[in-house]
Coordinates of C-alpha atoms and ligand atoms in Angstrom, one line a residue:
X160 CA 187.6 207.8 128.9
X161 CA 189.3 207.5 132.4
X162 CA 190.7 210.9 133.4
X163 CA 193.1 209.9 135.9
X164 CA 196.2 208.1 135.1
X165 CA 199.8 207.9 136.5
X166 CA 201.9 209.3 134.1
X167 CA 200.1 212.2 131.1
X168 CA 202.6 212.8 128.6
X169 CA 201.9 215.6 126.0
X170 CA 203.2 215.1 122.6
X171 CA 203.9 211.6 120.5
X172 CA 207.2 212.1 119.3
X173 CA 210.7 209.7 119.9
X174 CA 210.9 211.3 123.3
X175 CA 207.2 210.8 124.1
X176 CA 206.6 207.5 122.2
X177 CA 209.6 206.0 124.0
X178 CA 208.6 207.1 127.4
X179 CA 205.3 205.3 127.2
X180 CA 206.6 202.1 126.2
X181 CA 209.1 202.3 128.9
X182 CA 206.0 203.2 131.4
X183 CA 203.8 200.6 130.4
X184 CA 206.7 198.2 130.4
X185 CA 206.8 198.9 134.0
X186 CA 203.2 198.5 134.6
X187 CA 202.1 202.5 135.1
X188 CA 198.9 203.9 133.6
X189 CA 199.8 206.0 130.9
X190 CA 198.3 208.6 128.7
X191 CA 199.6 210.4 125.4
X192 CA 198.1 213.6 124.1
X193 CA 199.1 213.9 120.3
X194 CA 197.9 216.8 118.8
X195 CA 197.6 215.6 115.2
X196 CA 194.3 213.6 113.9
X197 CA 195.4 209.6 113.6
X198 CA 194.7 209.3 109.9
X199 CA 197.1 211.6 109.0
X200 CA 199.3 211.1 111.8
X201 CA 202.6 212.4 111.3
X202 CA 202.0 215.2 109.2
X203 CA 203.7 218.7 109.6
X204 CA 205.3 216.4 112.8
X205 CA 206.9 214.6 110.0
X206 CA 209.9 216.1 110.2
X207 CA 213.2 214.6 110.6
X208 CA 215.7 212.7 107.6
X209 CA 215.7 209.6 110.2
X210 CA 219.3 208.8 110.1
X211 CA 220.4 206.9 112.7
X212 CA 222.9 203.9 114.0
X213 CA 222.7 200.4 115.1
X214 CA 222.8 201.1 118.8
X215 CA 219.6 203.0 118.6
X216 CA 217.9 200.5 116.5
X217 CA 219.1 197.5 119.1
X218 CA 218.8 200.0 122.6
X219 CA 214.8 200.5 121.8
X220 CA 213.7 197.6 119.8
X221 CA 213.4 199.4 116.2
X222 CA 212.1 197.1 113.8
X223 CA 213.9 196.0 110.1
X224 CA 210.4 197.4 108.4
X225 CA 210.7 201.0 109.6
X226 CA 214.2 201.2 107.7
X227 CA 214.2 202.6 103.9
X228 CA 217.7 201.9 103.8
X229 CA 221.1 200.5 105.6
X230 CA 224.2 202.5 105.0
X231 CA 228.2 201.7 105.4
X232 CA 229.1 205.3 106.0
X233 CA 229.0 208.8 106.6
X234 CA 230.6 211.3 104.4
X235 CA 231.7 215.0 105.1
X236 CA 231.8 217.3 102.4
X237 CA 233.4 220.5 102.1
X238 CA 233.1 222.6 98.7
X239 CA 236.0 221.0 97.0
X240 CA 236.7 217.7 98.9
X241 CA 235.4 215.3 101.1
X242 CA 236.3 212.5 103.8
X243 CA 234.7 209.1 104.3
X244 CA 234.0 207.5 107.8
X245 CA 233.1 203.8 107.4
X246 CA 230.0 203.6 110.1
X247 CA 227.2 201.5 109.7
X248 CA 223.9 203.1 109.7
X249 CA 220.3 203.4 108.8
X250 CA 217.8 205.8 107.1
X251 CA 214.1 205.4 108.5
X252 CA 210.9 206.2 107.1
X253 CA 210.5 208.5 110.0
X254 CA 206.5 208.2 109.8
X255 CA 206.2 204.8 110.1
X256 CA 208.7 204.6 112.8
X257 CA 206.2 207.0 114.8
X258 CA 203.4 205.2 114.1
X259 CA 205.4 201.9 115.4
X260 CA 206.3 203.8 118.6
X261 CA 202.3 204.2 118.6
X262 CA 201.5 200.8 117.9
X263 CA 203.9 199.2 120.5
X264 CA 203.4 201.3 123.4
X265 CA 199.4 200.8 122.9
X266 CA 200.1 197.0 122.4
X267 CA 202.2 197.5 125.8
X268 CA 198.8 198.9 127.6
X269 CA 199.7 203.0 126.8
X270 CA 196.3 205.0 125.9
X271 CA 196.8 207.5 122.7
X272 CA 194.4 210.4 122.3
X273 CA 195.2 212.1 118.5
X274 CA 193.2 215.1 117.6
X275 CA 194.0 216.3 121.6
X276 CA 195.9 219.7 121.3
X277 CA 197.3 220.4 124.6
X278 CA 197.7 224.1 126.3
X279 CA 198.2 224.5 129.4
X280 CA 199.0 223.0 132.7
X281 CA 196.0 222.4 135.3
X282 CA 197.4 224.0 138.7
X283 CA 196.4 222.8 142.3
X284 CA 198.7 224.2 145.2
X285 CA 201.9 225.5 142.8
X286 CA 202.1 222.6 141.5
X287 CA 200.9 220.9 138.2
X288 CA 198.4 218.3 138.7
X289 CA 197.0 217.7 135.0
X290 CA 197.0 219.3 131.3
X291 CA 194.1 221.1 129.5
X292 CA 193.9 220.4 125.6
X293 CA 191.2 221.4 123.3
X294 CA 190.3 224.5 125.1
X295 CA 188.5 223.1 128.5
X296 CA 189.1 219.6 128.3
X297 CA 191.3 218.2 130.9
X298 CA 193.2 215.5 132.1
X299 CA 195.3 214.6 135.5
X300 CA 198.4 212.8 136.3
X301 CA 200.9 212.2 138.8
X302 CA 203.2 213.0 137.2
X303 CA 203.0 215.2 133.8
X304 CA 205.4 215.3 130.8
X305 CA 206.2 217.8 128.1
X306 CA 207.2 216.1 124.8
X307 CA 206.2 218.5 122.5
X308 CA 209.3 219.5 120.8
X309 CA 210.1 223.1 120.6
X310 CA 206.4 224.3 121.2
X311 CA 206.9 223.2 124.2
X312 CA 203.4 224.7 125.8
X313 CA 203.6 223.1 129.4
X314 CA 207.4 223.6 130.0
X315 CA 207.4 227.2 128.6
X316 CA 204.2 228.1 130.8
X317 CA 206.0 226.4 134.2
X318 CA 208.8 228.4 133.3
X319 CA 211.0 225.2 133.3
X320 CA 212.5 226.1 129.5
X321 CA 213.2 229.6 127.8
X322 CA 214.1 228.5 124.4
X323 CA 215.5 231.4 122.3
X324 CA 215.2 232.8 119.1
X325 CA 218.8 233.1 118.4
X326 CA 219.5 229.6 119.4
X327 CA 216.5 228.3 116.4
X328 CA 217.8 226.0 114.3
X329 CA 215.3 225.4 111.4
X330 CA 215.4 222.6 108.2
X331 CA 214.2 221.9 105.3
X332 CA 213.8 218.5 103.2
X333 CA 212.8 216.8 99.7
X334 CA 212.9 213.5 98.9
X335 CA 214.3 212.8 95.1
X336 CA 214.6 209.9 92.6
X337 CA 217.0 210.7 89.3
X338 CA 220.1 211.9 91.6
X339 CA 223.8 211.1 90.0
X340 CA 224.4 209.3 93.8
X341 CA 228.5 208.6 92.3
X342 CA 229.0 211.0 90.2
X343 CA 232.6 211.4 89.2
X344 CA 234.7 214.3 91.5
X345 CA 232.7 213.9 94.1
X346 CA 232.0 211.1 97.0
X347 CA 230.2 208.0 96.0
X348 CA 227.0 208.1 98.1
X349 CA 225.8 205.1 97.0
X350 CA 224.7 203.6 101.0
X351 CA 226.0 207.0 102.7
X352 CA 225.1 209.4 105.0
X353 CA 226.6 213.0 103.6
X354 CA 226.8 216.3 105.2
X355 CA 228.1 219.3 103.7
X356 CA 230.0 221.9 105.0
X357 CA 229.6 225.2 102.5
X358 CA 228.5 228.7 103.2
X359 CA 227.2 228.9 99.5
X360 CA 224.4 226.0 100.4
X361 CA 223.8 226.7 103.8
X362 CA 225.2 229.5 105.8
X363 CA 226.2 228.9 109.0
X364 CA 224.6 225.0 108.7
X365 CA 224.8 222.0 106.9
X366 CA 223.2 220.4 103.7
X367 CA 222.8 216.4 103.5
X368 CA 222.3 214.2 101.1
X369 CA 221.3 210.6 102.6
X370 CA 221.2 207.7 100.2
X371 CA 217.6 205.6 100.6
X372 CA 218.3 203.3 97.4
X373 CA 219.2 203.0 93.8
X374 CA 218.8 206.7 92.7
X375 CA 216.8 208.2 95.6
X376 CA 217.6 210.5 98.4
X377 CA 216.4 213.1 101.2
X378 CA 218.1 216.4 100.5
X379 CA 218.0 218.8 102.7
X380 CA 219.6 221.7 104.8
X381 CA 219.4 223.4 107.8
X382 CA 221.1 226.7 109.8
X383 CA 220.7 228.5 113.1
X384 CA 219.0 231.8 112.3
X385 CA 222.0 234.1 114.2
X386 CA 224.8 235.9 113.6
X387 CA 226.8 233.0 112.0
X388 CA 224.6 232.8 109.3
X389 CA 223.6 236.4 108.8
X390 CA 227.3 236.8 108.4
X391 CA 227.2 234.0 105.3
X392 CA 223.4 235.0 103.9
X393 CA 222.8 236.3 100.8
X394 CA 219.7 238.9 101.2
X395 CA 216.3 238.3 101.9
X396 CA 216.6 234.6 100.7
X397 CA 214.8 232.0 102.8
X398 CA 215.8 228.5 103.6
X399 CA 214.1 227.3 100.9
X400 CA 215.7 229.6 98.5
X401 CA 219.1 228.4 99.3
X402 CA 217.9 224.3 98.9
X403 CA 216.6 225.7 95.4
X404 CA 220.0 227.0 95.0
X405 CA 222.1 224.1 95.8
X406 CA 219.4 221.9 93.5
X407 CA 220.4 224.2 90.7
X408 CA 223.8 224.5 90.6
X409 CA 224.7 220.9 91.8
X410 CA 225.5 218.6 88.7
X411 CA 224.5 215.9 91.1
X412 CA 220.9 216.8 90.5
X413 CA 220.6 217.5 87.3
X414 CA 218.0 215.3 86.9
X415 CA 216.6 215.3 90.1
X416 CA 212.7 214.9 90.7
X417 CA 210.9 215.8 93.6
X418 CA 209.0 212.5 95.1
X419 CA 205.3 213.7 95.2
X420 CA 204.6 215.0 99.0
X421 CA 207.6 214.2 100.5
X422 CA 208.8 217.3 102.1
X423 CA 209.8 217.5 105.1
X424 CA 210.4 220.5 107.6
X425 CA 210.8 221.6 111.4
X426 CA 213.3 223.1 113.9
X427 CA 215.0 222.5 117.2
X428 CA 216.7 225.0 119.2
X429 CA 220.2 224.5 119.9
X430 CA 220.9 225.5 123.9
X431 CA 222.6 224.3 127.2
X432 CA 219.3 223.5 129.1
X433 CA 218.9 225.2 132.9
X434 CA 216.1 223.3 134.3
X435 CA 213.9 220.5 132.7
X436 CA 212.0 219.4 135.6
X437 CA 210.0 220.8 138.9
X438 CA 207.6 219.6 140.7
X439 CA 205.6 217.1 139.6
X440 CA 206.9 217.3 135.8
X441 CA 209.8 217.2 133.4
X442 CA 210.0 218.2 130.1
X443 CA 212.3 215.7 127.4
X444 CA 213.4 215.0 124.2
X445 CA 213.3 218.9 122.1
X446 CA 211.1 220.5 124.2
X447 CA 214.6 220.6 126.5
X448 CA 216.1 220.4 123.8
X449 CA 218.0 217.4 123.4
X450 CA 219.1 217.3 120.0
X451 CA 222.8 216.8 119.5
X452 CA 223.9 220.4 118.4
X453 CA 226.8 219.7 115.9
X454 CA 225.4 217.2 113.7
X455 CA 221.8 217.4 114.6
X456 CA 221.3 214.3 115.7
X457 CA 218.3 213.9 117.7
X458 CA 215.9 210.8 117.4
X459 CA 218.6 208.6 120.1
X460 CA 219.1 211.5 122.2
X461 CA 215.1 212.4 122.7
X462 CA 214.3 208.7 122.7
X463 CA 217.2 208.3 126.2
X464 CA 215.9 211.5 127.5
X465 CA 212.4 209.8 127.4
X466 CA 213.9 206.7 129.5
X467 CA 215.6 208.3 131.5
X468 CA 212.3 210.2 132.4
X469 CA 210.7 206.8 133.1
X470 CA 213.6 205.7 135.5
X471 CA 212.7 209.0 137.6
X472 CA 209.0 208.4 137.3
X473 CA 209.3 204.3 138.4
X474 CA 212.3 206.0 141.3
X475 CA 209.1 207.7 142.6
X476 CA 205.9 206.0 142.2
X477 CA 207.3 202.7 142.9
X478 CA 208.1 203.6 146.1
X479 CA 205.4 205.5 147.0
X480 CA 208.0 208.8 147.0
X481 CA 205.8 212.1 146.4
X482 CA 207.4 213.3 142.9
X483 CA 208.6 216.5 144.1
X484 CA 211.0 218.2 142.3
X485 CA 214.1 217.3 144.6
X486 CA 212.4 213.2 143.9
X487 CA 212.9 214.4 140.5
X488 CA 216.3 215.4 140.4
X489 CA 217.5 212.0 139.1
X490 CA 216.3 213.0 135.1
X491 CA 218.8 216.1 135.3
X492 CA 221.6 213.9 136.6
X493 CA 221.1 211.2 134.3
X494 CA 220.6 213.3 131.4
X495 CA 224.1 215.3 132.0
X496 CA 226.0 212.1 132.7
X497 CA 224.6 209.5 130.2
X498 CA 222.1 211.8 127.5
X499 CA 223.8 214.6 126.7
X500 CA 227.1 214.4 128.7
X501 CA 229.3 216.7 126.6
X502 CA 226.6 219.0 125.6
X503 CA 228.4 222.3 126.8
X504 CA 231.5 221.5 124.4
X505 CA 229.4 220.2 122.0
X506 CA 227.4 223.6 121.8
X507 CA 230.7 225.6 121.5
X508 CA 232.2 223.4 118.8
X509 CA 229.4 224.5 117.0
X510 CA 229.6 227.7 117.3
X511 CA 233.3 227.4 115.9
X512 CA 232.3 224.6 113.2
X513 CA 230.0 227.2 111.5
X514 CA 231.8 230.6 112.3
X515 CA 235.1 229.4 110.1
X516 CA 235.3 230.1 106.2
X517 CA 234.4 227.6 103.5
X518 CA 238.0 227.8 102.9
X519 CA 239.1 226.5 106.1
X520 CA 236.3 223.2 105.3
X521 CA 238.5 222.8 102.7
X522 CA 241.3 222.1 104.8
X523 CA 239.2 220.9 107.7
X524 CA 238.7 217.7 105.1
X525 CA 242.6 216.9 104.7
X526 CA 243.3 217.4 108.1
X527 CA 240.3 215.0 108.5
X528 CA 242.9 212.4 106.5
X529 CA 245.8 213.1 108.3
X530 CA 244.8 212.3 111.6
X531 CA 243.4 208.7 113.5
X532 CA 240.3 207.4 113.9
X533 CA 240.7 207.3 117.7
X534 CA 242.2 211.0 117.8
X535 CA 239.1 212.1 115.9
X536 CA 236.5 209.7 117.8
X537 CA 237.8 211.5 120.7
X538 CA 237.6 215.1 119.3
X539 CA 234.3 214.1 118.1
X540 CA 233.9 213.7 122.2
X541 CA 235.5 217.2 122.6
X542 CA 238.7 215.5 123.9
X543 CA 240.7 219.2 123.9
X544 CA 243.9 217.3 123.7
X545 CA 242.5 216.2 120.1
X546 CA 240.8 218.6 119.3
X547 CA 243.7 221.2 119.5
X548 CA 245.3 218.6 116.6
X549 CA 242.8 219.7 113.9
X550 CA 243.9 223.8 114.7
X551 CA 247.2 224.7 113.4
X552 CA 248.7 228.6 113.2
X553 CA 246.9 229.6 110.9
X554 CA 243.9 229.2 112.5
X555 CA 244.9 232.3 115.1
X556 CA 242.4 234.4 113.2
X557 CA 239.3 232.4 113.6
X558 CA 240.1 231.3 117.0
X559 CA 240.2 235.2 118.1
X560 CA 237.4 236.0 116.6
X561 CA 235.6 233.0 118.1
X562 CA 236.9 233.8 121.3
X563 CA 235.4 237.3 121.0
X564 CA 232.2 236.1 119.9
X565 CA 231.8 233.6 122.9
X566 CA 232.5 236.2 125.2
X567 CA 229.2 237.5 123.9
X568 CA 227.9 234.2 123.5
X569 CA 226.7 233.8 127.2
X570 CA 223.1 233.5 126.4
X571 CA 224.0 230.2 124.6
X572 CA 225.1 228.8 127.6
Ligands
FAD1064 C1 214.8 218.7 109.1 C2 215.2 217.8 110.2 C3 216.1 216.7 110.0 C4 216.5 215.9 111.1 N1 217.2 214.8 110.8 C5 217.6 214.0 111.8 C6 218.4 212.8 111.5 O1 218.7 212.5 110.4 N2 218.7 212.0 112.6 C7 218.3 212.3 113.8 O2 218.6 211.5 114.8 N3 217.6 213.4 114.1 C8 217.2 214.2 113.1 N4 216.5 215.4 113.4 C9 216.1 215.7 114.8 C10 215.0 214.8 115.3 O3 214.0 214.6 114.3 C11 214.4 215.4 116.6 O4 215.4 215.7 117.5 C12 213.3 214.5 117.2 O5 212.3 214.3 116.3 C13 212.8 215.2 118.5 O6 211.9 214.3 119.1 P1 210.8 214.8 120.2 O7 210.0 213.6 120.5 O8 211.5 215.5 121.3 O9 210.0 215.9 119.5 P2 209.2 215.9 118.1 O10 209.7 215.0 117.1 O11 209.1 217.4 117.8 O12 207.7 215.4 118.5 C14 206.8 216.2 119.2 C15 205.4 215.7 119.0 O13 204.5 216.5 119.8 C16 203.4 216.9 119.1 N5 202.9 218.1 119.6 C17 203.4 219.4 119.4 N6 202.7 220.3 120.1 C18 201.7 219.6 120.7 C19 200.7 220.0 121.6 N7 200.5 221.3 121.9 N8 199.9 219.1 122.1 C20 200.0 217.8 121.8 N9 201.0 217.3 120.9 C21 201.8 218.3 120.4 C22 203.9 216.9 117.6 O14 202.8 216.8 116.7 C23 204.9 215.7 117.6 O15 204.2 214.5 117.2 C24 216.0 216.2 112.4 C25 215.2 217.3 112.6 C26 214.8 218.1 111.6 C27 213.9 219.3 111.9

């Protein structure tokens, strides 16, 4: 094996699979360390429920055969209503569309190495010349990338990330066959995306059910381990304690079987980055992280970040510029303006989403109904103009006490 390439990138997630491709596309030498064995490759990396929309699927080149199933919309569920958002959609089968992202960027010309756990960065000068993995084996790189996803091992060790345990989001996932997907009194999910709202299921989170044909699903919840939740938790039970819960008491699965090893878990933290590149390297995709924060979408964000990282790489080595950090500098702008440009309010509206009552998701649904799909595209956007049309009076109560809370939020920031 060569040692020596343009670009190492640690980690064969979207982020890192996508970076490659883009790479190779542009003719660099490229190398990705995965630290799973190929056979079983993805395994505990096997993480995510996969949904996702068309412009992903067209923006990276995402084959039909990686989809389980196309949906027509995403429905939001609160404990006793719900609101239905026509949006066209798709649910993948998450480890075959890694092991595409594998396939295409080797087809482009990008080297895999599986089985290659990476630890540390090789130093020469300050400055980060290579990656060790498997205890003393090494490779080198002009240029090195962190794709890891919330290990993060490089980034954390160059001090480039400081992702925090109050920020840790973590998630947990079965797949089913026998669920009632239109049951009467609640939303028809036949073809649906559906996140819940409800303190009961998942305190301070979300629960999802999303539809991957006839009677089959991925169920699954997820929470940020802080104060939102510890306010909601019932004690000493565990996330998968509350997924038994909501599988107990939901009449929706009632006759619900678990599809034989298909469980799914993982985390992301949820944080306004500071840096994510210096000398040399940038870090992408989780390992930032990337994920959107309010509805956890994460598979289109890491995959941009990943290009954008390429456009900084081909900025440099095309033009024979040293990839300092200051050569660098044009991942963090084009991750604020066209990645994650709204991350900020995103990360507060959050906060607020999962600090108010189960009763105000109630109402959260009608007003949901009463208002336009532009006004809520754009408070989607965090437009504060509509935004400040889904608060009324009433609301005084939880805006105060999510006022005080941010002022003590500062470390999510
Ligand atoms: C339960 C759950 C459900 C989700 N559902 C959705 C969804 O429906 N839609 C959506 O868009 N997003 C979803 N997400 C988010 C999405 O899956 C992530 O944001 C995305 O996978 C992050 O991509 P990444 O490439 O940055 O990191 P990862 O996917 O974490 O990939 C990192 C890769 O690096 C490897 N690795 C780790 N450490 C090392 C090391 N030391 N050396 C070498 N390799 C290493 C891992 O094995 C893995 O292959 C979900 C996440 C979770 C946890």
């Amino acid at each position: 094996m060569n040692n020596r390439y343009d670009v190492v990138i640690a980690g064969a997630g979207p982020a890192g699979g996508q970076c490659a491709r883009d790479l190779v596309a542009r003719g660099y030498d490229v190398v990705v360390l995965e630290t799973e064995s190929e056979d079983e490759f993805p395994r505990q990396s096997n993480k995510s429920t996969a949904g996702t929309f068309p412009s992903m699927m067209a923006s990276f080149g995402i084959p039909d055969d990686v989809v389980m199933q196309y949906t027509d919309s995403v429905v939001l569920e609160s404990p006793t209503d719900h609101y239905v958002q026509e949006q066209p959609g798709a649910v993948l089968e998450f480890a075959d569309f890694k092991r595409f992202l594998v396939e295409d960027g080797r087809d482009g010309g990008a080297e895999y190495l599986f089985d290659a756990r990476v630890t540390a960065p090789i130093m020469e000068n300050g400055e980060i010349v290579g990656v060790r993995y498997n205890g003393d084996e090494e490779v080198y790189g002009d240029i090195v990338i962190d794709a890891t996803g919330p290990s993060a091992p490089l980034a954390k060790k160059l001090d480039v990330v400081d992702l925090k345990r109050e920020n840790h989001a973590i998630g947990i996932e079965y797949e089913f066959e026998g669920i009632d997907i239109d049951r009467p009194g609640f939303a028809d999910l036949n073809d649906a995306m559906m996140l819940r709202l409800d303190h009961e299921i998942a305190p301070g989170g979300y629960s999802w059910v999303f539809h991957t044909g006839e009677d089959t699903a991925k169920v699954g919840l997820c929470y940020l381990q802080n104060e939102h939740h510890s306010r909601y938790a019932k004690d000493g039970h565990t996330v998968d304690d509350y997924l038994e819960h909501w599988l107990e008491t939901d009449p929706r699965f009632a006759n619900a079987e678990r599809l034989e090893g298909k469980q799914h878990r993982g985390s992301a933290h949820l944080q306004l980055p500071e840096r994510m590149h210096t000398d040399r390297f940038m870090a992408i995709g989780d390992t930032v992280p990337t994920v959107d924060p309010l509805w956890g979408e994460g598979i289109n964000k890491c995959m941009q970040s990943g290009r954008v990282a390429a456009v900084a790489v081909d900025s440099c080595l095309k033009h024979g510029l040293e990839p300092t950090a200051e050569n660098l500098e044009v991942y963090d702008t084009l991750w604020h303006r066209d990645v994650a440009p709204n991350q900020r309010k995103r990360l507060l509206m959050t906060q607020l989403l999962y600090l108010a009552p189960n009763e105000r998701y109630d109402q959260f649904m009608a007003d949901l109904h009463r208002l336009d799909e532009e006004t809520l595209a754009a408070a989607n956007n965090g437009n504060i103009l509509a935004l400040a049309k889904l608060f009324d009076i009433d609301d005084a109560p939880l805006l105060a006490r999510f006022a005080k809370q941010h002022l003590k939020l500062d470390q999510f920031l």
